[in-house]
Every structure is written in C-alpha cells, then in structure tokens.
JSON list of C-alpha atoms in Angstrom, two decimals:
[
{"chain": "A", "resi": 206, "resn": "UNK", "atom": "CA", "xyz": [16.98, 0.16, -20.45]},
{"chain": "A", "resi": 207, "resn": "UNK", "atom": "CA", "xyz": [16.44, 0.36, -16.78]},
{"chain": "A", "resi": 208, "resn": "UNK", "atom": "CA", "xyz": [12.80, 1.26, -16.77]},
{"chain": "A", "resi": 209, "resn": "UNK", "atom": "CA", "xyz": [13.40, 4.35, -13.79]},
{"chain": "A", "resi": 210, "resn": "UNK", "atom": "CA", "xyz": [13.11, 7.38, -12.99]},
{"chain": "A", "resi": 211, "resn": "UNK", "atom": "CA", "xyz": [13.91, 9.69, -9.82]},
{"chain": "A", "resi": 212, "resn": "UNK", "atom": "CA", "xyz": [12.40, 12.46, -8.47]},
{"chain": "A", "resi": 213, "resn": "UNK", "atom": "CA", "xyz": [13.43, 14.77, -5.47]},
{"chain": "A", "resi": 214, "resn": "UNK", "atom": "CA", "xyz": [12.24, 17.32, -3.87]},
{"chain": "A", "resi": 215, "resn": "UNK", "atom": "CA", "xyz": [14.41, 19.58, -1.56]},
{"chain": "A", "resi": 216, "resn": "UNK", "atom": "CA", "xyz": [12.66, 22.01, 0.45]},
{"chain": "A", "resi": 217, "resn": "UNK", "atom": "CA", "xyz": [15.36, 24.41, 2.72]},
{"chain": "A", "resi": 218, "resn": "UNK", "atom": "CA", "xyz": [14.34, 26.23, 6.43]},
{"chain": "A", "resi": 219, "resn": "UNK", "atom": "CA", "xyz": [16.24, 28.50, 8.56]},
{"chain": "A", "resi": 220, "resn": "UNK", "atom": "CA", "xyz": [18.85, 31.03, 7.43]},
{"chain": "A", "resi": 221, "resn": "UNK", "atom": "CA", "xyz": [20.24, 29.46, 4.90]},
{"chain": "A", "resi": 222, "resn": "UNK", "atom": "CA", "xyz": [18.33, 26.62, 4.05]},
{"chain": "A", "resi": 223, "resn": "UNK", "atom": "CA", "xyz": [18.05, 26.74, 0.76]},
{"chain": "A", "resi": 224, "resn": "UNK", "atom": "CA", "xyz": [21.68, 26.64, 0.37]},
{"chain": "A", "resi": 225, "resn": "UNK", "atom": "CA", "xyz": [21.37, 23.13, 1.96]},
{"chain": "A", "resi": 226, "resn": "UNK", "atom": "CA", "xyz": [19.04, 22.26, -0.30]},
{"chain": "A", "resi": 227, "resn": "UNK", "atom": "CA", "xyz": [20.88, 22.97, -3.62]},
{"chain": "A", "resi": 228, "resn": "UNK", "atom": "CA", "xyz": [23.57, 21.24, -1.82]},
{"chain": "A", "resi": 229, "resn": "UNK", "atom": "CA", "xyz": [21.14, 18.14, -1.37]},
{"chain": "A", "resi": 230, "resn": "UNK", "atom": "CA", "xyz": [19.76, 18.82, -5.39]},
{"chain": "A", "resi": 231, "resn": "UNK", "atom": "CA", "xyz": [23.47, 18.24, -6.26]},
{"chain": "A", "resi": 232, "resn": "UNK", "atom": "CA", "xyz": [24.89, 15.23, -3.91]},
{"chain": "A", "resi": 233, "resn": "UNK", "atom": "CA", "xyz": [21.98, 13.23, -3.54]},
{"chain": "A", "resi": 234, "resn": "UNK", "atom": "CA", "xyz": [21.55, 12.33, -7.29]},
{"chain": "A", "resi": 235, "resn": "UNK", "atom": "CA", "xyz": [24.88, 12.23, -8.10]},
{"chain": "A", "resi": 236, "resn": "UNK", "atom": "CA", "xyz": [25.31, 9.59, -5.49]},
{"chain": "A", "resi": 237, "resn": "UNK", "atom": "CA", "xyz": [22.68, 7.71, -6.18]},
{"chain": "A", "resi": 238, "resn": "UNK", "atom": "CA", "xyz": [23.63, 7.64, -9.88]},
{"chain": "A", "resi": 239, "resn": "UNK", "atom": "CA", "xyz": [27.39, 6.37, -8.62]},
{"chain": "A", "resi": 240, "resn": "UNK", "atom": "CA", "xyz": [25.75, 3.79, -6.57]},
{"chain": "A", "resi": 241, "resn": "UNK", "atom": "CA", "xyz": [23.03, 2.71, -9.40]},
{"chain": "A", "resi": 242, "resn": "UNK", "atom": "CA", "xyz": [23.59, -0.86, -9.51]},
{"chain": "A", "resi": 243, "resn": "UNK", "atom": "CA", "xyz": [22.63, -0.59, -5.55]},
{"chain": "A", "resi": 244, "resn": "UNK", "atom": "CA", "xyz": [19.98, 1.24, -5.75]},
{"chain": "A", "resi": 245, "resn": "UNK", "atom": "CA", "xyz": [18.27, -1.25, -8.37]},
{"chain": "A", "resi": 246, "resn": "UNK", "atom": "CA", "xyz": [19.27, -3.90, -6.31]},
{"chain": "A", "resi": 247, "resn": "UNK", "atom": "CA", "xyz": [18.18, -2.80, -2.75]},
{"chain": "A", "resi": 248, "resn": "UNK", "atom": "CA", "xyz": [15.95, 0.75, -2.90]},
{"chain": "A", "resi": 249, "resn": "UNK", "atom": "CA", "xyz": [14.93, 1.17, 0.03]},
{"chain": "A", "resi": 250, "resn": "UNK", "atom": "CA", "xyz": [18.38, 0.34, 1.50]},
{"chain": "A", "resi": 251, "resn": "UNK", "atom": "CA", "xyz": [20.24, 2.60, -0.81]},
{"chain": "A", "resi": 252, "resn": "UNK", "atom": "CA", "xyz": [18.22, 5.50, -0.82]},
{"chain": "A", "resi": 253, "resn": "UNK", "atom": "CA", "xyz": [17.90, 5.36, 3.28]},
{"chain": "A", "resi": 254, "resn": "UNK", "atom": "CA", "xyz": [21.86, 5.51, 3.31]},
{"chain": "A", "resi": 255, "resn": "UNK", "atom": "CA", "xyz": [22.41, 7.85, 0.65]},
{"chain": "A", "resi": 256, "resn": "UNK", "atom": "CA", "xyz": [20.44, 10.55, 2.14]},
{"chain": "A", "resi": 257, "resn": "UNK", "atom": "CA", "xyz": [22.04, 9.84, 5.53]},
{"chain": "A", "resi": 258, "resn": "UNK", "atom": "CA", "xyz": [25.38, 10.42, 3.80]},
{"chain": "A", "resi": 259, "resn": "UNK", "atom": "CA", "xyz": [24.06, 13.52, 2.19]},
{"chain": "A", "resi": 260, "resn": "UNK", "atom": "CA", "xyz": [23.15, 14.86, 6.06]},
{"chain": "A", "resi": 261, "resn": "UNK", "atom": "CA", "xyz": [26.71, 14.34, 6.84]},
{"chain": "A", "resi": 262, "resn": "UNK", "atom": "CA", "xyz": [28.52, 15.77, 3.80]},
{"chain": "A", "resi": 263, "resn": "UNK", "atom": "CA", "xyz": [26.01, 18.62, 5.14]},
{"chain": "A", "resi": 264, "resn": "UNK", "atom": "CA", "xyz": [27.32, 18.64, 8.70]},
{"chain": "A", "resi": 265, "resn": "UNK", "atom": "CA", "xyz": [30.78, 18.63, 7.88]},
{"chain": "A", "resi": 266, "resn": "UNK", "atom": "CA", "xyz": [30.55, 21.22, 5.09]},
{"chain": "A", "resi": 267, "resn": "UNK", "atom": "CA", "xyz": [32.14, 24.57, 6.20]},
{"chain": "A", "resi": 268, "resn": "UNK", "atom": "CA", "xyz": [33.41, 22.83, 9.68]},
{"chain": "A", "resi": 269, "resn": "UNK", "atom": "CA", "xyz": [30.10, 22.49, 10.46]},
{"chain": "A", "resi": 270, "resn": "UNK", "atom": "CA", "xyz": [28.78, 25.94, 10.31]},
{"chain": "A", "resi": 271, "resn": "UNK", "atom": "CA", "xyz": [27.51, 25.57, 6.94]},
{"chain": "A", "resi": 272, "resn": "UNK", "atom": "CA", "xyz": [24.15, 23.69, 8.45]},
{"chain": "A", "resi": 273, "resn": "UNK", "atom": "CA", "xyz": [24.30, 24.26, 11.92]},
{"chain": "A", "resi": 274, "resn": "UNK", "atom": "CA", "xyz": [21.01, 26.27, 12.66]},
{"chain": "A", "resi": 275, "resn": "UNK", "atom": "CA", "xyz": [19.43, 25.02, 8.81]},
{"chain": "A", "resi": 276, "resn": "UNK", "atom": "CA", "xyz": [18.57, 22.13, 6.73]},
{"chain": "A", "resi": 277, "resn": "UNK", "atom": "CA", "xyz": [16.18, 21.26, 4.55]},
{"chain": "A", "resi": 278, "resn": "UNK", "atom": "CA", "xyz": [13.25, 18.34, 4.33]},
{"chain": "A", "resi": 279, "resn": "UNK", "atom": "CA", "xyz": [13.68, 15.79, 1.25]},
{"chain": "A", "resi": 280, "resn": "UNK", "atom": "CA", "xyz": [10.80, 13.91, -0.39]},
{"chain": "A", "resi": 281, "resn": "UNK", "atom": "CA", "xyz": [12.73, 11.07, -3.03]},
{"chain": "A", "resi": 282, "resn": "UNK", "atom": "CA", "xyz": [10.78, 9.25, -5.45]},
{"chain": "A", "resi": 283, "resn": "UNK", "atom": "CA", "xyz": [12.84, 6.18, -7.59]},
{"chain": "A", "resi": 284, "resn": "UNK", "atom": "CA", "xyz": [10.34, 4.55, -9.79]},
{"chain": "A", "resi": 285, "resn": "UNK", "atom": "CA", "xyz": [11.88, 0.99, -11.18]},
{"chain": "A", "resi": 286, "resn": "UNK", "atom": "CA", "xyz": [8.82, -0.31, -13.77]},
{"chain": "A", "resi": 287, "resn": "UNK", "atom": "CA", "xyz": [5.64, -0.47, -12.06]},
{"chain": "A", "resi": 288, "resn": "UNK", "atom": "CA", "xyz": [7.14, -0.18, -8.60]},
{"chain": "A", "resi": 289, "resn": "UNK", "atom": "CA", "xyz": [7.81, 2.74, -6.45]},
{"chain": "A", "resi": 290, "resn": "UNK", "atom": "CA", "xyz": [9.62, 3.67, -3.53]},
{"chain": "A", "resi": 291, "resn": "UNK", "atom": "CA", "xyz": [9.68, 6.99, -1.71]},
{"chain": "A", "resi": 292, "resn": "UNK", "atom": "CA", "xyz": [12.16, 8.24, 1.04]},
{"chain": "A", "resi": 293, "resn": "UNK", "atom": "CA", "xyz": [10.76, 11.19, 2.82]},
{"chain": "A", "resi": 294, "resn": "UNK", "atom": "CA", "xyz": [13.01, 13.27, 5.98]},
{"chain": "A", "resi": 295, "resn": "UNK", "atom": "CA", "xyz": [10.74, 16.12, 6.95]},
{"chain": "A", "resi": 296, "resn": "UNK", "atom": "CA", "xyz": [7.32, 17.45, 5.57]},
{"chain": "A", "resi": 297, "resn": "UNK", "atom": "CA", "xyz": [7.67, 17.81, 2.19]},
{"chain": "A", "resi": 298, "resn": "UNK", "atom": "CA", "xyz": [5.32, 14.99, 0.48]},
{"chain": "A", "resi": 299, "resn": "UNK", "atom": "CA", "xyz": [4.76, 12.73, -2.27]},
{"chain": "A", "resi": 300, "resn": "UNK", "atom": "CA", "xyz": [1.35, 12.16, -3.93]},
{"chain": "A", "resi": 301, "resn": "UNK", "atom": "CA", "xyz": [-0.42, 9.78, -7.05]},
{"chain": "A", "resi": 302, "resn": "UNK", "atom": "CA", "xyz": [-2.40, 11.31, -8.81]},
{"chain": "A", "resi": 303, "resn": "UNK", "atom": "CA", "xyz": [-5.15, 9.10, -10.29]},
{"chain": "A", "resi": 304, "resn": "UNK", "atom": "CA", "xyz": [-8.19, 8.81, -12.30]},
{"chain": "A", "resi": 305, "resn": "UNK", "atom": "CA", "xyz": [-11.26, 7.21, -10.50]},
{"chain": "A", "resi": 306, "resn": "UNK", "atom": "CA", "xyz": [-14.95, 7.58, -11.52]},
{"chain": "A", "resi": 307, "resn": "UNK", "atom": "CA", "xyz": [-14.64, 9.91, -14.01]},
{"chain": "A", "resi": 308, "resn": "UNK", "atom": "CA", "xyz": [-13.12, 12.20, -11.20]},
{"chain": "A", "resi": 309, "resn": "UNK", "atom": "CA", "xyz": [-9.19, 12.83, -10.13]},
{"chain": "A", "resi": 310, "resn": "UNK", "atom": "CA", "xyz": [-8.05, 11.59, -7.12]},
{"chain": "A", "resi": 311, "resn": "UNK", "atom": "CA", "xyz": [-4.94, 12.06, -4.90]},
{"chain": "A", "resi": 312, "resn": "UNK", "atom": "CA", "xyz": [-3.35, 9.08, -2.48]},
{"chain": "A", "resi": 313, "resn": "UNK", "atom": "CA", "xyz": [-0.14, 9.79, -0.29]},
{"chain": "A", "resi": 314, "resn": "UNK", "atom": "CA", "xyz": [2.79, 8.12, -1.24]},
{"chain": "A", "resi": 315, "resn": "UNK", "atom": "CA", "xyz": [4.90, 9.19, 2.09]},
{"chain": "A", "resi": 316, "resn": "UNK", "atom": "CA", "xyz": [3.60, 10.30, 5.56]},
{"chain": "A", "resi": 317, "resn": "UNK", "atom": "CA", "xyz": [4.86, 13.55, 7.33]},
{"chain": "A", "resi": 318, "resn": "UNK", "atom": "CA", "xyz": [7.35, 13.07, 9.61]},
{"chain": "A", "resi": 319, "resn": "UNK", "atom": "CA", "xyz": [5.94, 14.95, 12.73]},
{"chain": "A", "resi": 320, "resn": "UNK", "atom": "CA", "xyz": [7.37, 15.37, 16.31]},
{"chain": "A", "resi": 321, "resn": "UNK", "atom": "CA", "xyz": [4.08, 14.41, 17.88]},
{"chain": "A", "resi": 322, "resn": "UNK", "atom": "CA", "xyz": [3.64, 11.47, 16.16]},
{"chain": "A", "resi": 323, "resn": "UNK", "atom": "CA", "xyz": [4.16, 8.74, 18.86]},
{"chain": "A", "resi": 324, "resn": "UNK", "atom": "CA", "xyz": [7.45, 6.79, 17.64]},
{"chain": "A", "resi": 325, "resn": "UNK", "atom": "CA", "xyz": [9.11, 10.17, 16.85]},
{"chain": "A", "resi": 326, "resn": "UNK", "atom": "CA", "xyz": [7.69, 11.73, 20.30]},
{"chain": "A", "resi": 327, "resn": "UNK", "atom": "CA", "xyz": [9.31, 9.17, 22.44]},
{"chain": "A", "resi": 328, "resn": "UNK", "atom": "CA", "xyz": [12.72, 9.33, 20.38]},
{"chain": "A", "resi": 329, "resn": "UNK", "atom": "CA", "xyz": [12.65, 12.79, 20.83]},
{"chain": "A", "resi": 330, "resn": "UNK", "atom": "CA", "xyz": [11.78, 13.17, 24.06]},
{"chain": "A", "resi": 331, "resn": "UNK", "atom": "CA", "xyz": [14.15, 10.27, 24.53]},
{"chain": "A", "resi": 332, "resn": "UNK", "atom": "CA", "xyz": [17.22, 12.04, 23.66]},
{"chain": "A", "resi": 333, "resn": "UNK", "atom": "CA", "xyz": [16.22, 15.50, 25.63]},
{"chain": "A", "resi": 334, "resn": "UNK", "atom": "CA", "xyz": [14.43, 17.12, 23.13]},
{"chain": "A", "resi": 335, "resn": "UNK", "atom": "CA", "xyz": [11.01, 18.98, 24.01]},
{"chain": "A", "resi": 336, "resn": "UNK", "atom": "CA", "xyz": [7.60, 19.11, 21.44]},
{"chain": "A", "resi": 337, "resn": "UNK", "atom": "CA", "xyz": [4.58, 21.47, 21.42]},
{"chain": "A", "resi": 338, "resn": "UNK", "atom": "CA", "xyz": [1.89, 20.01, 20.18]},
{"chain": "A", "resi": 339, "resn": "UNK", "atom": "CA", "xyz": [0.14, 21.96, 17.17]},
{"chain": "A", "resi": 340, "resn": "UNK", "atom": "CA", "xyz": [-1.92, 24.70, 18.07]},
{"chain": "A", "resi": 341, "resn": "UNK", "atom": "CA", "xyz": [-4.44, 25.87, 15.58]},
{"chain": "A", "resi": 342, "resn": "UNK", "atom": "CA", "xyz": [-2.59, 26.62, 12.37]},
{"chain": "A", "resi": 343, "resn": "UNK", "atom": "CA", "xyz": [0.98, 26.38, 14.65]},
{"chain": "A", "resi": 344, "resn": "UNK", "atom": "CA", "xyz": [2.34, 22.51, 13.28]},
{"chain": "A", "resi": 345, "resn": "UNK", "atom": "CA", "xyz": [3.95, 20.39, 16.61]},
{"chain": "A", "resi": 346, "resn": "UNK", "atom": "CA", "xyz": [7.74, 21.41, 16.86]},
{"chain": "A", "resi": 347, "resn": "UNK", "atom": "CA", "xyz": [10.81, 20.14, 18.18]},
{"chain": "A", "resi": 348, "resn": "UNK", "atom": "CA", "xyz": [12.49, 22.40, 20.67]},
{"chain": "A", "resi": 349, "resn": "UNK", "atom": "CA", "xyz": [16.56, 22.13, 21.00]},
{"chain": "A", "resi": 350, "resn": "UNK", "atom": "CA", "xyz": [17.62, 24.06, 24.11]},
{"chain": "A", "resi": 351, "resn": "UNK", "atom": "CA", "xyz": [14.48, 26.53, 23.55]},
{"chain": "A", "resi": 352, "resn": "UNK", "atom": "CA", "xyz": [15.59, 28.09, 20.42]},
{"chain": "A", "resi": 353, "resn": "UNK", "atom": "CA", "xyz": [15.56, 26.13, 17.59]},
{"chain": "A", "resi": 354, "resn": "UNK", "atom": "CA", "xyz": [11.72, 25.11, 17.08]},
{"chain": "A", "resi": 355, "resn": "UNK", "atom": "CA", "xyz": [11.95, 22.81, 14.16]},
{"chain": "A", "resi": 356, "resn": "UNK", "atom": "CA", "xyz": [8.14, 21.59, 12.92]},
{"chain": "A", "resi": 357, "resn": "UNK", "atom": "CA", "xyz": [9.36, 18.15, 11.43]},
{"chain": "A", "resi": 358, "resn": "UNK", "atom": "CA", "xyz": [11.40, 15.21, 13.37]},
{"chain": "A", "resi": 359, "resn": "UNK", "atom": "CA", "xyz": [13.38, 14.28, 10.41]},
{"chain": "A", "resi": 360, "resn": "UNK", "atom": "CA", "xyz": [15.32, 15.91, 8.36]},
{"chain": "A", "resi": 361, "resn": "UNK", "atom": "CA", "xyz": [19.17, 16.80, 6.74]},
{"chain": "A", "resi": 362, "resn": "UNK", "atom": "CA", "xyz": [20.94, 19.38, 8.12]},
{"chain": "A", "resi": 363, "resn": "UNK", "atom": "CA", "xyz": [19.74, 21.34, 11.16]},
{"chain": "A", "resi": 364, "resn": "UNK", "atom": "CA", "xyz": [23.10, 20.05, 13.50]},
{"chain": "A", "resi": 365, "resn": "UNK", "atom": "CA", "xyz": [21.82, 21.88, 16.54]},
{"chain": "A", "resi": 366, "resn": "UNK", "atom": "CA", "xyz": [18.43, 19.18, 16.73]},
{"chain": "A", "resi": 367, "resn": "UNK", "atom": "CA", "xyz": [20.56, 15.99, 15.57]},
{"chain": "A", "resi": 368, "resn": "UNK", "atom": "CA", "xyz": [21.52, 15.88, 19.64]},
{"chain": "A", "resi": 369, "resn": "UNK", "atom": "CA", "xyz": [17.75, 16.29, 20.83]},
{"chain": "A", "resi": 370, "resn": "UNK", "atom": "CA", "xyz": [16.42, 13.60, 18.47]},
{"chain": "A", "resi": 371, "resn": "UNK", "atom": "CA", "xyz": [16.21, 14.37, 14.84]},
{"chain": "A", "resi": 372, "resn": "UNK", "atom": "CA", "xyz": [17.39, 12.35, 12.28]},
{"chain": "A", "resi": 373, "resn": "UNK", "atom": "CA", "xyz": [17.78, 12.17, 8.86]},
{"chain": "A", "resi": 374, "resn": "UNK", "atom": "CA", "xyz": [16.72, 8.27, 8.04]},
{"chain": "A", "resi": 375, "resn": "UNK", "atom": "CA", "xyz": [14.32, 8.63, 5.97]},
{"chain": "A", "resi": 376, "resn": "UNK", "atom": "CA", "xyz": [10.04, 6.98, 6.20]},
{"chain": "A", "resi": 377, "resn": "UNK", "atom": "CA", "xyz": [10.68, 4.07, 3.24]},
{"chain": "A", "resi": 378, "resn": "UNK", "atom": "CA", "xyz": [7.51, 3.64, 1.89]},
{"chain": "A", "resi": 379, "resn": "UNK", "atom": "CA", "xyz": [7.34, 1.02, -0.93]},
{"chain": "A", "resi": 380, "resn": "UNK", "atom": "CA", "xyz": [4.33, 0.75, -3.81]},
{"chain": "A", "resi": 381, "resn": "UNK", "atom": "CA", "xyz": [3.04, -1.58, -6.80]},
{"chain": "A", "resi": 382, "resn": "UNK", "atom": "CA", "xyz": [1.03, 0.65, -9.60]},
{"chain": "A", "resi": 383, "resn": "UNK", "atom": "CA", "xyz": [-1.12, -1.39, -11.77]},
{"chain": "A", "resi": 384, "resn": "UNK", "atom": "CA", "xyz": [-2.10, -0.48, -15.32]},
{"chain": "A", "resi": 385, "resn": "UNK", "atom": "CA", "xyz": [-5.92, 0.41, -15.98]},
{"chain": "A", "resi": 386, "resn": "UNK", "atom": "CA", "xyz": [-7.52, -2.98, -17.53]},
{"chain": "A", "resi": 387, "resn": "UNK", "atom": "CA", "xyz": [-7.82, -2.43, -22.08]},
{"chain": "A", "resi": 388, "resn": "UNK", "atom": "CA", "xyz": [-11.38, -1.55, -21.80]},
{"chain": "A", "resi": 389, "resn": "UNK", "atom": "CA", "xyz": [-11.08, 0.86, -18.66]},
{"chain": "A", "resi": 390, "resn": "UNK", "atom": "CA", "xyz": [-9.20, 4.40, -18.73]},
{"chain": "A", "resi": 391, "resn": "UNK", "atom": "CA", "xyz": [-8.57, 4.12, -15.19]},
{"chain": "A", "resi": 392, "resn": "UNK", "atom": "CA", "xyz": [-5.57, 3.03, -13.08]},
{"chain": "A", "resi": 393, "resn": "UNK", "atom": "CA", "xyz": [-2.98, 4.14, -10.82]}
]
C-alpha cells in the first residue's frame, strides 16, 4: 500500500470550457497514474510536468481550436502519508478543514493565481499583456489583444492568452499534517 490519495478539480471557463475541464478530468489522473513511481519520488516535479503536458495536449487538440478561447483552472491535491502537495493553476482553491477550540476552521492549502499579484503582473506585462485591476466585485483580469479578459494568470488552455504571459505551470505547495495527541480530539 502506498497510503496515498489524489483529488482533482477542473473548472472550465469560456465558450467550451467544460469540454477542456472534461479533457483534463480524464487526462491528468491517467498521466499521474502512468507516472506513479515518479509521482511518489518527486511529487512537486511530477505534478507540475503533468499539468504542463495536459496544457500542451489541450492546445494541440483539434488543430488548436479546441481551447483557443476557453480553458479551465485546476487544483490538484496529492496526499502521501501525512504529507500533502497542492498544485494550483488558476483560482480554484484547496482548503483544509480542522477543529480548534471546538470550532470548525479552514486553512487555505493553495493561493489563487491572480494577474495583479506582483510576480504574475510582471510576467504578464513583460509578455505584452495588459492587466486591469480589481474593481468592486470585478476581479483583476489579463487582457489579450483587448478581447479576452481572463480573471487568472495561470490556466490550462486559453490559447489566445498564452502569448500574453498566461502559463499553465501550477503553484506547488507542500504541507505536513499532524495527528492530534491521544488525549486531544483536535488535529489537522
């Protein structure tokens, strides 16, 4: 037994984003399973390379038209024993629920990839993209040729936005979960 779990969420956006999400729902777990030894040995590297491989496949599908104007976010959680890795491309978030002082609490396990965060902004503007700031309920957006207003700086698909600094490479985070002491019912 490898004592592991894989959880994935793919959230489509744009005209056919649900089809990109379905493509990823089938391809990414399969690729990770095919590369199980590599995943167990180097989770961060394998999660990142798999998401990027899925992005290339999505962008090549149907002559490139499949995901030119649509895409999906992804959040992948890989658990191996008491260690958790998250791989986030977009603004779908992983959250850990736990109990503290008798109350249910939440802890973010990933950070949304937003175009107005300093590092993301620099990459996008450096590639010729335009970033509009958040305003009220409207999030910050990447503008590709003034036409596509993508509310995230990383995604799978979104071919029109790739040349303006939007990348698929997920932000990887690692966490070690702790068990509660035997006399305490609270833990991660």
